[in-house]
Coordinates of N, CA and C and ligand atoms in Angstrom, one line a residue:
X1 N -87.2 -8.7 62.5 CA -86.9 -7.4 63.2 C -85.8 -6.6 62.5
X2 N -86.2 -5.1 62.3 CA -84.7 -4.7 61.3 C -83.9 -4.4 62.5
X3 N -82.5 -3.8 61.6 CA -81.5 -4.4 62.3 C -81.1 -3.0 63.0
X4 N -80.6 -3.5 64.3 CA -80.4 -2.4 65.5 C -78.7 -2.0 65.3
X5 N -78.6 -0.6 66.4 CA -77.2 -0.1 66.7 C -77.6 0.1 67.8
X6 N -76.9 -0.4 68.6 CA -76.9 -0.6 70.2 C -75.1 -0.3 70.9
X7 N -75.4 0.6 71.5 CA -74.2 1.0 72.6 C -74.0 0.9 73.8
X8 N -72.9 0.7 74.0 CA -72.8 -0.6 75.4 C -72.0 0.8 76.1
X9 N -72.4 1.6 77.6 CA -71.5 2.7 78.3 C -71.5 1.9 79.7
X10 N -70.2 2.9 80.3 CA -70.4 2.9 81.6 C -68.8 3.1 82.1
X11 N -68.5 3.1 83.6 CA -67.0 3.5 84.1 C -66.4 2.1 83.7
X12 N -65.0 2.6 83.8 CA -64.1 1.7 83.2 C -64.2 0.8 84.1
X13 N -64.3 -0.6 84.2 CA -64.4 -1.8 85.2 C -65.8 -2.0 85.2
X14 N -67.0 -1.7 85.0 CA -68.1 -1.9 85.1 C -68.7 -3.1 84.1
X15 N -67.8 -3.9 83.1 CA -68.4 -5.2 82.6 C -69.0 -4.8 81.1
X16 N -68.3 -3.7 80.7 CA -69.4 -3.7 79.3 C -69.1 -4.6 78.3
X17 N -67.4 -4.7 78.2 CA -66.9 -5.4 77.4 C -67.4 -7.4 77.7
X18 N -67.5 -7.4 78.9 CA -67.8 -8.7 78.7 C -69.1 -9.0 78.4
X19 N -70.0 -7.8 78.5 CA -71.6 -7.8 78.2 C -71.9 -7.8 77.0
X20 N -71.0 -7.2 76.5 CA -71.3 -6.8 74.6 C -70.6 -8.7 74.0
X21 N -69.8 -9.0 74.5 CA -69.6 -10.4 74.3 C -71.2 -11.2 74.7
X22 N -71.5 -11.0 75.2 CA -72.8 -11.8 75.8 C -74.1 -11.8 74.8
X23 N -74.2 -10.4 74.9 CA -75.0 -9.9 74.0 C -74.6 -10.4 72.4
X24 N -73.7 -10.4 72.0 CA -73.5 -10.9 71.0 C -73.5 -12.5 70.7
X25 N -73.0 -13.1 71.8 CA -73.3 -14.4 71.4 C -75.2 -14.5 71.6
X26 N -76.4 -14.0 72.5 CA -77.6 -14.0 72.4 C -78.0 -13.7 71.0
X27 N -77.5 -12.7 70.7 CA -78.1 -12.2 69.1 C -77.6 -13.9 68.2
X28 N -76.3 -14.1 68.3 CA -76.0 -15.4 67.6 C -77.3 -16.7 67.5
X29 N -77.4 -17.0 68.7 CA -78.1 -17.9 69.2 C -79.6 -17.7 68.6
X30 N -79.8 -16.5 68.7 CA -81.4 -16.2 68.0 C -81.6 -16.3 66.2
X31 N -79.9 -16.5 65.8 CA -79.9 -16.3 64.3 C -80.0 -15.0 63.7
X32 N -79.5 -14.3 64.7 CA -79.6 -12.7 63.7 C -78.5 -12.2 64.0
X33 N -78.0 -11.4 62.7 CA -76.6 -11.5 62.4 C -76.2 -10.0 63.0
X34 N -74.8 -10.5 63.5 CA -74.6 -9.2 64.3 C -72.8 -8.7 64.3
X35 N -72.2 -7.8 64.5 CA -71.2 -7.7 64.6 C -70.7 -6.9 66.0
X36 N -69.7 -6.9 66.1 CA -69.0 -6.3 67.5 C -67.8 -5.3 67.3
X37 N -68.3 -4.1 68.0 CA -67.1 -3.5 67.5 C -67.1 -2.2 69.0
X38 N -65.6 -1.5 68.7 CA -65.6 -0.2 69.8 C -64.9 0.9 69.5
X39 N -65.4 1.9 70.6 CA -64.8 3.1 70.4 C -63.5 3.3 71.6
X40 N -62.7 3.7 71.3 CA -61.9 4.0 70.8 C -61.3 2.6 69.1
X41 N -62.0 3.0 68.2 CA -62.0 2.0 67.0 C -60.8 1.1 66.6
X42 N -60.7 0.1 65.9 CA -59.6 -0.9 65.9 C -58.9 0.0 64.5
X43 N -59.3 1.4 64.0 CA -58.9 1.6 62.6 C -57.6 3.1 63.2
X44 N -57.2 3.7 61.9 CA -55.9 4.2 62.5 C -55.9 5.1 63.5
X45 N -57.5 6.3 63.8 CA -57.1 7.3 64.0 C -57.6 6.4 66.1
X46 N -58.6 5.7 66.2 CA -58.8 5.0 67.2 C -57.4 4.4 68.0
X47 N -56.5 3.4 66.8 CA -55.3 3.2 67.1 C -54.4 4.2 67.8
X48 N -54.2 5.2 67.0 CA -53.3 6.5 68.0 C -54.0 6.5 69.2
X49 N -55.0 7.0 69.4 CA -55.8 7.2 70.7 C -55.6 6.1 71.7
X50 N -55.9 4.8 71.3 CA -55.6 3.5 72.8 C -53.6 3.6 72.5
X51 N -53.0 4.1 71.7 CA -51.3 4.1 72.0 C -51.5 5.1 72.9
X52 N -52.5 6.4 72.8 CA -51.6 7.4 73.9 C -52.4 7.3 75.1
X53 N -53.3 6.3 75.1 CA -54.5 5.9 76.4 C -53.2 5.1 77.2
X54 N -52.3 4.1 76.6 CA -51.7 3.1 77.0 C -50.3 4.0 77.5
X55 N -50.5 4.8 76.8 CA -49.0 5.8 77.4 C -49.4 6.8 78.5
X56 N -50.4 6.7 79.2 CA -51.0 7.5 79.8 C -50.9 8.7 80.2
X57 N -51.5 9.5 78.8 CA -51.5 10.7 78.2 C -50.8 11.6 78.2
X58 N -49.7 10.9 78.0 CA -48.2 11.8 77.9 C -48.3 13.1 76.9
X59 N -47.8 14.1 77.7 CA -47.6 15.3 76.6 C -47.3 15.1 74.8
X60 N -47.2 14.1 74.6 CA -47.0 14.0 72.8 C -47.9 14.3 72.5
X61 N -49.1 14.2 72.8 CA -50.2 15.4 71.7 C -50.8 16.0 73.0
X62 N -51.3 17.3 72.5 CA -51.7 18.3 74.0 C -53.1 18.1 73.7
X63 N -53.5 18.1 75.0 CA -54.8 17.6 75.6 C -56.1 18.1 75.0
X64 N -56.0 19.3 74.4 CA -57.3 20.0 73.5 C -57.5 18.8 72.4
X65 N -56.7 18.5 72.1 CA -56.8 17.5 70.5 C -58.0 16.0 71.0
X66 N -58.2 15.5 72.1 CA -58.6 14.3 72.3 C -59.7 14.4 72.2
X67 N -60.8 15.4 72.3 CA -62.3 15.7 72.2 C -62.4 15.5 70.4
X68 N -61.4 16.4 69.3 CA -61.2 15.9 68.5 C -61.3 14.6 68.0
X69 N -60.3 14.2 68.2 CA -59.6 12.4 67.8 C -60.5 11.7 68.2
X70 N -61.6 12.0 69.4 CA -62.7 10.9 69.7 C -63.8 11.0 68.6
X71 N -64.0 12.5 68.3 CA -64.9 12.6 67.0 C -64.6 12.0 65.7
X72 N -63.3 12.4 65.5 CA -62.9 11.7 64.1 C -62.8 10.6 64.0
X73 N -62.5 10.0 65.2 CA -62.2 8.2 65.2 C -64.2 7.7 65.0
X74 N -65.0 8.6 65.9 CA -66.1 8.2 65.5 C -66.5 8.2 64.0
X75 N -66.4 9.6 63.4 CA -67.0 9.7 61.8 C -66.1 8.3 61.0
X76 N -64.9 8.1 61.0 CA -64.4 7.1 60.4 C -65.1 5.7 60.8
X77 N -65.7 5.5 61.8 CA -66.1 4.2 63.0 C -67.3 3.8 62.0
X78 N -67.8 5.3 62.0 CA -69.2 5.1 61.3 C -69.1 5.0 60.1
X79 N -68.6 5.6 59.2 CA -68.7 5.7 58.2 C -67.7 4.4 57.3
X80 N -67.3 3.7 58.2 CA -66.7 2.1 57.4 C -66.8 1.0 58.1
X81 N -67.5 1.3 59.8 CA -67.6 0.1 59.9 C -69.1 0.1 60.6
X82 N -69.8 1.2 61.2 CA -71.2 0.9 62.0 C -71.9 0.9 60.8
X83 N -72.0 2.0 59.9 CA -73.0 2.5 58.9 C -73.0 1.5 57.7
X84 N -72.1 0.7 57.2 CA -72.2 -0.2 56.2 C -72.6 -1.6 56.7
X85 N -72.1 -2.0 58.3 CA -72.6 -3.3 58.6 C -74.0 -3.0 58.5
X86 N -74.8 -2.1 58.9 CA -76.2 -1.7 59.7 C -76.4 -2.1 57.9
X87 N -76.1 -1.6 56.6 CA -77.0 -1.5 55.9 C -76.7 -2.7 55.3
X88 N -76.0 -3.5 55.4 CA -75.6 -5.0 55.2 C -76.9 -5.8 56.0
X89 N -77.7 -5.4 56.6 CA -78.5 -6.1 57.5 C -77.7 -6.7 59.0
X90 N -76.8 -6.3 59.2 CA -75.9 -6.9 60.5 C -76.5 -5.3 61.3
X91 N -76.9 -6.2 62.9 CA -77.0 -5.6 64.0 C -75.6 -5.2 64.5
X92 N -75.2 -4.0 64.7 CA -74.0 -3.4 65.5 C -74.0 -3.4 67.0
X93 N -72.7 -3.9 67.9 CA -72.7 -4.2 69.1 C -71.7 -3.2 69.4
X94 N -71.7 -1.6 69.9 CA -70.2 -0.9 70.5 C -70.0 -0.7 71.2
X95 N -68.8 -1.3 71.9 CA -68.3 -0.8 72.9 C -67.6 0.5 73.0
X96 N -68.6 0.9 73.8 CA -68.9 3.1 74.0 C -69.1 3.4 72.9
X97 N -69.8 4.5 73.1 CA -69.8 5.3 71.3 C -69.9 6.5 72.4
X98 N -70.6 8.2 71.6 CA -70.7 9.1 71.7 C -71.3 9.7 73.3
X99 N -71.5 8.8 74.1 CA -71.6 9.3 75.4 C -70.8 9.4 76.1
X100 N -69.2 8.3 75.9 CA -68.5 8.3 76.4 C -67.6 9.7 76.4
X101 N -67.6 10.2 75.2 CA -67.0 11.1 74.7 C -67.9 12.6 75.9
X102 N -69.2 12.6 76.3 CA -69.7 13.2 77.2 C -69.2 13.3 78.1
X103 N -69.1 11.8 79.1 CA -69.1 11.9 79.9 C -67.3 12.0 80.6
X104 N -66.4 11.4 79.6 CA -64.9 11.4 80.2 C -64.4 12.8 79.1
X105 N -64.9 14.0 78.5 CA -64.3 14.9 77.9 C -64.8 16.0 78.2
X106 N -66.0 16.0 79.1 CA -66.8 17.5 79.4 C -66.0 18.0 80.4
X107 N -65.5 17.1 81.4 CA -64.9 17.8 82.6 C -63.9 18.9 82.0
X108 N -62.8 18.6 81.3 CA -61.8 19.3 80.6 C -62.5 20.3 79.7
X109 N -63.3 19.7 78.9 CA -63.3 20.4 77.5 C -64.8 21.2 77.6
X110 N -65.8 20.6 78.7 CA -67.3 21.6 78.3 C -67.7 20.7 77.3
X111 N -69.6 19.9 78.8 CA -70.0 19.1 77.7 C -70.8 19.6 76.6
X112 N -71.2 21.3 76.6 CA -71.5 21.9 75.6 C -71.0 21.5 74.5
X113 N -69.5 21.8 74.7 CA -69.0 21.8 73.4 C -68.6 20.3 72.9
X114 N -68.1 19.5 73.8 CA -67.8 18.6 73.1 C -69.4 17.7 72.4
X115 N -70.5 18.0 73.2 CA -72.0 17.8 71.9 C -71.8 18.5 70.8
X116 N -71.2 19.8 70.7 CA -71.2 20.0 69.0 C -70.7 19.2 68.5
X117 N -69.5 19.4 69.0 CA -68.4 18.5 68.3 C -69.4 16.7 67.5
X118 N -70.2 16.4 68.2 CA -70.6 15.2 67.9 C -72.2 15.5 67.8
X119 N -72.6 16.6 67.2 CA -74.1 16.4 66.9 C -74.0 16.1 65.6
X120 N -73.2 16.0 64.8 CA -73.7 15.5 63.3 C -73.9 13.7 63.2
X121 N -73.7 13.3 64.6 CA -73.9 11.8 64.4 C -74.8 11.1 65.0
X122 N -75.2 10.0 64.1 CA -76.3 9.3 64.6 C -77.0 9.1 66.0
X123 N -78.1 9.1 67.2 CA -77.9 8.3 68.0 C -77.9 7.0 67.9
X124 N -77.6 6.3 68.3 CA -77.7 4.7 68.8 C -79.3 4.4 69.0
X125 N -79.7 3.4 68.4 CA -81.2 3.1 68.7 C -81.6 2.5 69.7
X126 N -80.1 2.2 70.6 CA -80.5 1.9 71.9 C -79.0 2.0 72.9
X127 N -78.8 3.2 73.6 CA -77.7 3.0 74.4 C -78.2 2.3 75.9
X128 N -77.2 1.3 76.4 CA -77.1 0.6 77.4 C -76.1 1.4 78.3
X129 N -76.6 1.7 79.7 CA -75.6 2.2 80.9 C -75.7 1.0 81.5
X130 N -74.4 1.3 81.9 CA -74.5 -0.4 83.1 C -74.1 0.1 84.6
X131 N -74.8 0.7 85.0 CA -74.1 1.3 86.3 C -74.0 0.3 87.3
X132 N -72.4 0.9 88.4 CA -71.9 0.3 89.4 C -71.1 1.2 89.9
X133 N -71.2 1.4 91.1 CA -70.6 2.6 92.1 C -69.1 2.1 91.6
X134 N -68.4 3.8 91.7 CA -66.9 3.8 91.2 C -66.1 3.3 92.1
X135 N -66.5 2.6 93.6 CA -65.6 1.7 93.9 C -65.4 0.2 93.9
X136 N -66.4 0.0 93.6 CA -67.0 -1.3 93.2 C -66.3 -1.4 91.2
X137 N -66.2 -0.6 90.6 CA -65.6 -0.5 89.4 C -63.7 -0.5 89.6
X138 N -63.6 0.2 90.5 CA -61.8 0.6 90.9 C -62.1 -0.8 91.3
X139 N -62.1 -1.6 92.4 CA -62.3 -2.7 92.7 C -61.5 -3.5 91.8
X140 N -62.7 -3.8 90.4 CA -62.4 -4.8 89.2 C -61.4 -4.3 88.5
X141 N -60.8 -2.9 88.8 CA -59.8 -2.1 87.7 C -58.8 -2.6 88.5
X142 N -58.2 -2.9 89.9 CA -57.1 -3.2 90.5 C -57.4 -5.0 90.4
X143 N -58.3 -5.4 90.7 CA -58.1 -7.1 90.4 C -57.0 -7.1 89.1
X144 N -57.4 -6.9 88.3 CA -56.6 -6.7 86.8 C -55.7 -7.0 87.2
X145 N -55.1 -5.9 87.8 CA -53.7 -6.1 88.2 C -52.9 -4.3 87.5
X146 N -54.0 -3.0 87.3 CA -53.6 -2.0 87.1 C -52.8 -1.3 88.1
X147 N -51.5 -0.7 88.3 CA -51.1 -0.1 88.9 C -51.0 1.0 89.2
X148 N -52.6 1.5 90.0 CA -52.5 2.9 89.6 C -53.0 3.4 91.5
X149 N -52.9 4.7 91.4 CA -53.0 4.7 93.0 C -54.4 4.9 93.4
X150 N -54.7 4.3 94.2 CA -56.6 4.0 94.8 C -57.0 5.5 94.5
X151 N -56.2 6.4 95.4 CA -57.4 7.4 95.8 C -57.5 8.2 94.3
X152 N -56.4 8.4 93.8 CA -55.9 9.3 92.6 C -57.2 8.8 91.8
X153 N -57.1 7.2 91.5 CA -58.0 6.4 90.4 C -59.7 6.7 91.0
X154 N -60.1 6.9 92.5 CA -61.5 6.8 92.5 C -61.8 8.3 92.2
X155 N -60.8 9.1 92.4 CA -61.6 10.4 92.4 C -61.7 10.6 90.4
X156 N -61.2 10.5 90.4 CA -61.4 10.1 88.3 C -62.8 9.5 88.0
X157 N -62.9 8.3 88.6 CA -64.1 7.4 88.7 C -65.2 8.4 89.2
X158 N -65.1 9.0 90.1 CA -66.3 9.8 90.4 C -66.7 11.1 89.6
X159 N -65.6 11.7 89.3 CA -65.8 12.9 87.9 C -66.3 11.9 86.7
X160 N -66.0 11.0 86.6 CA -66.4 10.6 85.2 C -67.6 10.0 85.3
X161 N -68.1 9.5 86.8 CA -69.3 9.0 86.7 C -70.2 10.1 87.3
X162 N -70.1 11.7 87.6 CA -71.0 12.8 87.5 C -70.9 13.2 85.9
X163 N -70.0 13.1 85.5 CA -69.9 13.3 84.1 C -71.1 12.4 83.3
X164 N -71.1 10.9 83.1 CA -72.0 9.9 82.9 C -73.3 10.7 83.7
X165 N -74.0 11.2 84.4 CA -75.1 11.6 85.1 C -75.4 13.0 83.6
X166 N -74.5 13.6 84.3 CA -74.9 15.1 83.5 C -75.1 15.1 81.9
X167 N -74.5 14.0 81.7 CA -74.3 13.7 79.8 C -75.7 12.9 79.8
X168 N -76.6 12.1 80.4 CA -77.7 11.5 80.6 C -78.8 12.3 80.6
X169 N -79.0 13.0 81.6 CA -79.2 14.3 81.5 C -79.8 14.9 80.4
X170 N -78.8 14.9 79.8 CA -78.5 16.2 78.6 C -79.0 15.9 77.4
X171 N -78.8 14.4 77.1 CA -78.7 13.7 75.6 C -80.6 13.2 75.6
X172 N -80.7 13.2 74.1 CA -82.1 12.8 74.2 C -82.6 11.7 73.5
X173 N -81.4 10.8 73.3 CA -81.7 9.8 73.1 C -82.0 8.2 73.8
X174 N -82.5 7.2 73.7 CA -82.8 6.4 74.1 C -81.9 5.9 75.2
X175 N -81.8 5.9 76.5 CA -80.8 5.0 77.3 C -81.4 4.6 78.3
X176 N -81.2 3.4 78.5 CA -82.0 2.7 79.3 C -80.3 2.1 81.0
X177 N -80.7 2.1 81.7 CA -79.9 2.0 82.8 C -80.1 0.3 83.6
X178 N -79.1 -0.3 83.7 CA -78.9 -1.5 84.2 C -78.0 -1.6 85.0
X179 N -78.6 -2.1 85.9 CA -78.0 -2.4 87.7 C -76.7 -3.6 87.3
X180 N -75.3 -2.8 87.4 CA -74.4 -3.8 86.6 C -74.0 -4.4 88.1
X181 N -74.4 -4.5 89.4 CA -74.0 -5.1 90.3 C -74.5 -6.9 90.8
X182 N -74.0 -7.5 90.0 CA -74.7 -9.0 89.7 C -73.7 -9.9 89.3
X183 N -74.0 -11.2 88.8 CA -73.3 -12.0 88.0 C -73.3 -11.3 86.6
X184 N -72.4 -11.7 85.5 CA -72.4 -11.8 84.5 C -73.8 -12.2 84.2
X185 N -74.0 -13.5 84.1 CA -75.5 -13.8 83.8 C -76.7 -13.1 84.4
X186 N -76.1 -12.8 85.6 CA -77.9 -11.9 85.9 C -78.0 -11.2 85.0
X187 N -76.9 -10.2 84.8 CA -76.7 -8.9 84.1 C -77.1 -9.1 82.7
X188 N -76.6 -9.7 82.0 CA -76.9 -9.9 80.6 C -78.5 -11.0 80.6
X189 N -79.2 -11.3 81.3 CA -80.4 -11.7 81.2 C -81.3 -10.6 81.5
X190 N -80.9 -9.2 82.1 CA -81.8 -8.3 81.9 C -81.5 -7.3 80.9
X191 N -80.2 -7.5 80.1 CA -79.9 -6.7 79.0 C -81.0 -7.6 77.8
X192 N -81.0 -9.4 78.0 CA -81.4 -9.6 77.0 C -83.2 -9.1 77.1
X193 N -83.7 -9.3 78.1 CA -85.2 -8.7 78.7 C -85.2 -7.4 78.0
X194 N -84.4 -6.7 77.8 CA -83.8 -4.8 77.5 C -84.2 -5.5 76.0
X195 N -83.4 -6.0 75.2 CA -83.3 -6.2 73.9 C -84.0 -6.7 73.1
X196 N -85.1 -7.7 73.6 CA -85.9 -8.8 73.0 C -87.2 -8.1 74.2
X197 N -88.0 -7.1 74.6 CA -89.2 -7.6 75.4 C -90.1 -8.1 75.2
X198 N -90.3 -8.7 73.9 CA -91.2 -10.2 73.8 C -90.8 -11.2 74.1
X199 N -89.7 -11.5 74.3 CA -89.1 -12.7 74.1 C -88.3 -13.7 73.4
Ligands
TMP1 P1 -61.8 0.8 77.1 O1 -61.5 0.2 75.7 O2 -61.1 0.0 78.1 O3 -63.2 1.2 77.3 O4 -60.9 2.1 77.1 C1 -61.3 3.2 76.4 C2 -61.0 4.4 77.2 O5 -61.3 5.6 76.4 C3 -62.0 4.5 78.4 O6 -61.3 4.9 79.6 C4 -63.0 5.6 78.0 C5 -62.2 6.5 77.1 N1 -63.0 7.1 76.1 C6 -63.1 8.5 76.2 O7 -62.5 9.2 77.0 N2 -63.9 9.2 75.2 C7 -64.5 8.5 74.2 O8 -65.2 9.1 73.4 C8 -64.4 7.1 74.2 C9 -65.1 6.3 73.1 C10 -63.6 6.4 75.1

């Protein structure tokens, strides 16, 4: 089978990161080589972005710039780590790519514009949603142990997850939608059903 780019979306707390773990050890297990990677990227311009995610988005860079910085951290994403594993024969696993950038930067910025911003880049040959109601997500965000205040945090959760609707909507690429309300294992036995439908 040639080799896939697959994007793992959805609200923050909804399991993607532990899915794209899953998914990746299945690809292991079948012998086909795969790598793991995400957006906001592990490279420098990604790096500034989770410092000022972590600083929670303190005036040191003004707010227009972040629709930016998610594009550029993508062209760099792609262009040294999705686009050369893919031609290496390694399947790519990301955590979020270019929807995310829809669905948590249209509110602010207009998801018109932030799709220019990001039409010169590839789709994903297969984006994965994992949906789960934004309090059932706030839920697994406060288990953590985030200190952030319920109502302030669900009403975010719910802009971002109309945001996630309208950017689905909009985009015309492949996304397929998975009921992320389950075990881990259910969940990732119908991503693997998603990934393999032969078997
Ligand atoms: P995460 O690594 O926990 O998913 O955190 C990344 C955060 O960055 C998450 O809240 C979603 C946000 N994000 C955007 O706002 N725009 C984007 O384009 C991407 C890739 C992530």
């Amino acid at each position: 089978m040639s080799t896939r780019f697959i994007a793992m979306e959805g609200l923050d707390g909804s399991g993607g990161t532990t899915q794209i773990a899953m998914l990746k050890a299945a690809f292991e297990a079948r012998g086909e080589p795969v790598i793991v990677t995400r957006e906001p990227s592990d490279r420098p311009v990604g790096a500034l972005i989770r410092d000022h995610l972590r600083r929670s988005w303190q005036d040191v860079l003004g707010d227009g710039v972040f629709p930016y910085l998610f594009a550029a951290d993508r062209r760099d994403h792609l262009d040294c780590v999705v686009l050369p594993a893919l031609a290496r024969g390694e399947n790519v696993l990301s955590d979020r790519y270019a929807l995310s950038s829809f669905a948590y930067q249209a509110e602010a910025h207009g998801l018109d514009r932030v799709m220019r911003l990001n039409q010169d880049f590839p789709a994903p040959d297969l984006t994965i949603m994992l949906d789960l109601a934004p309090a059932m997500c706030l839920d697994r965000i406060l288990a953590r142990g985030s200190p952030r205040d319920r109502f302030e945090a669900l009403d975010q959760l719910n802009t971002i997850a109309a945001g996630y609707e309208a950017a689905i909507r909009a985009v015309s690429w492949p996304i397929v939608r998975i009921d992320a309300n389950g075990t881990p294992a259910q969940i990732a036995a119908a991503i693997a059903a998603l990934v393999w439908p032969n078997g």
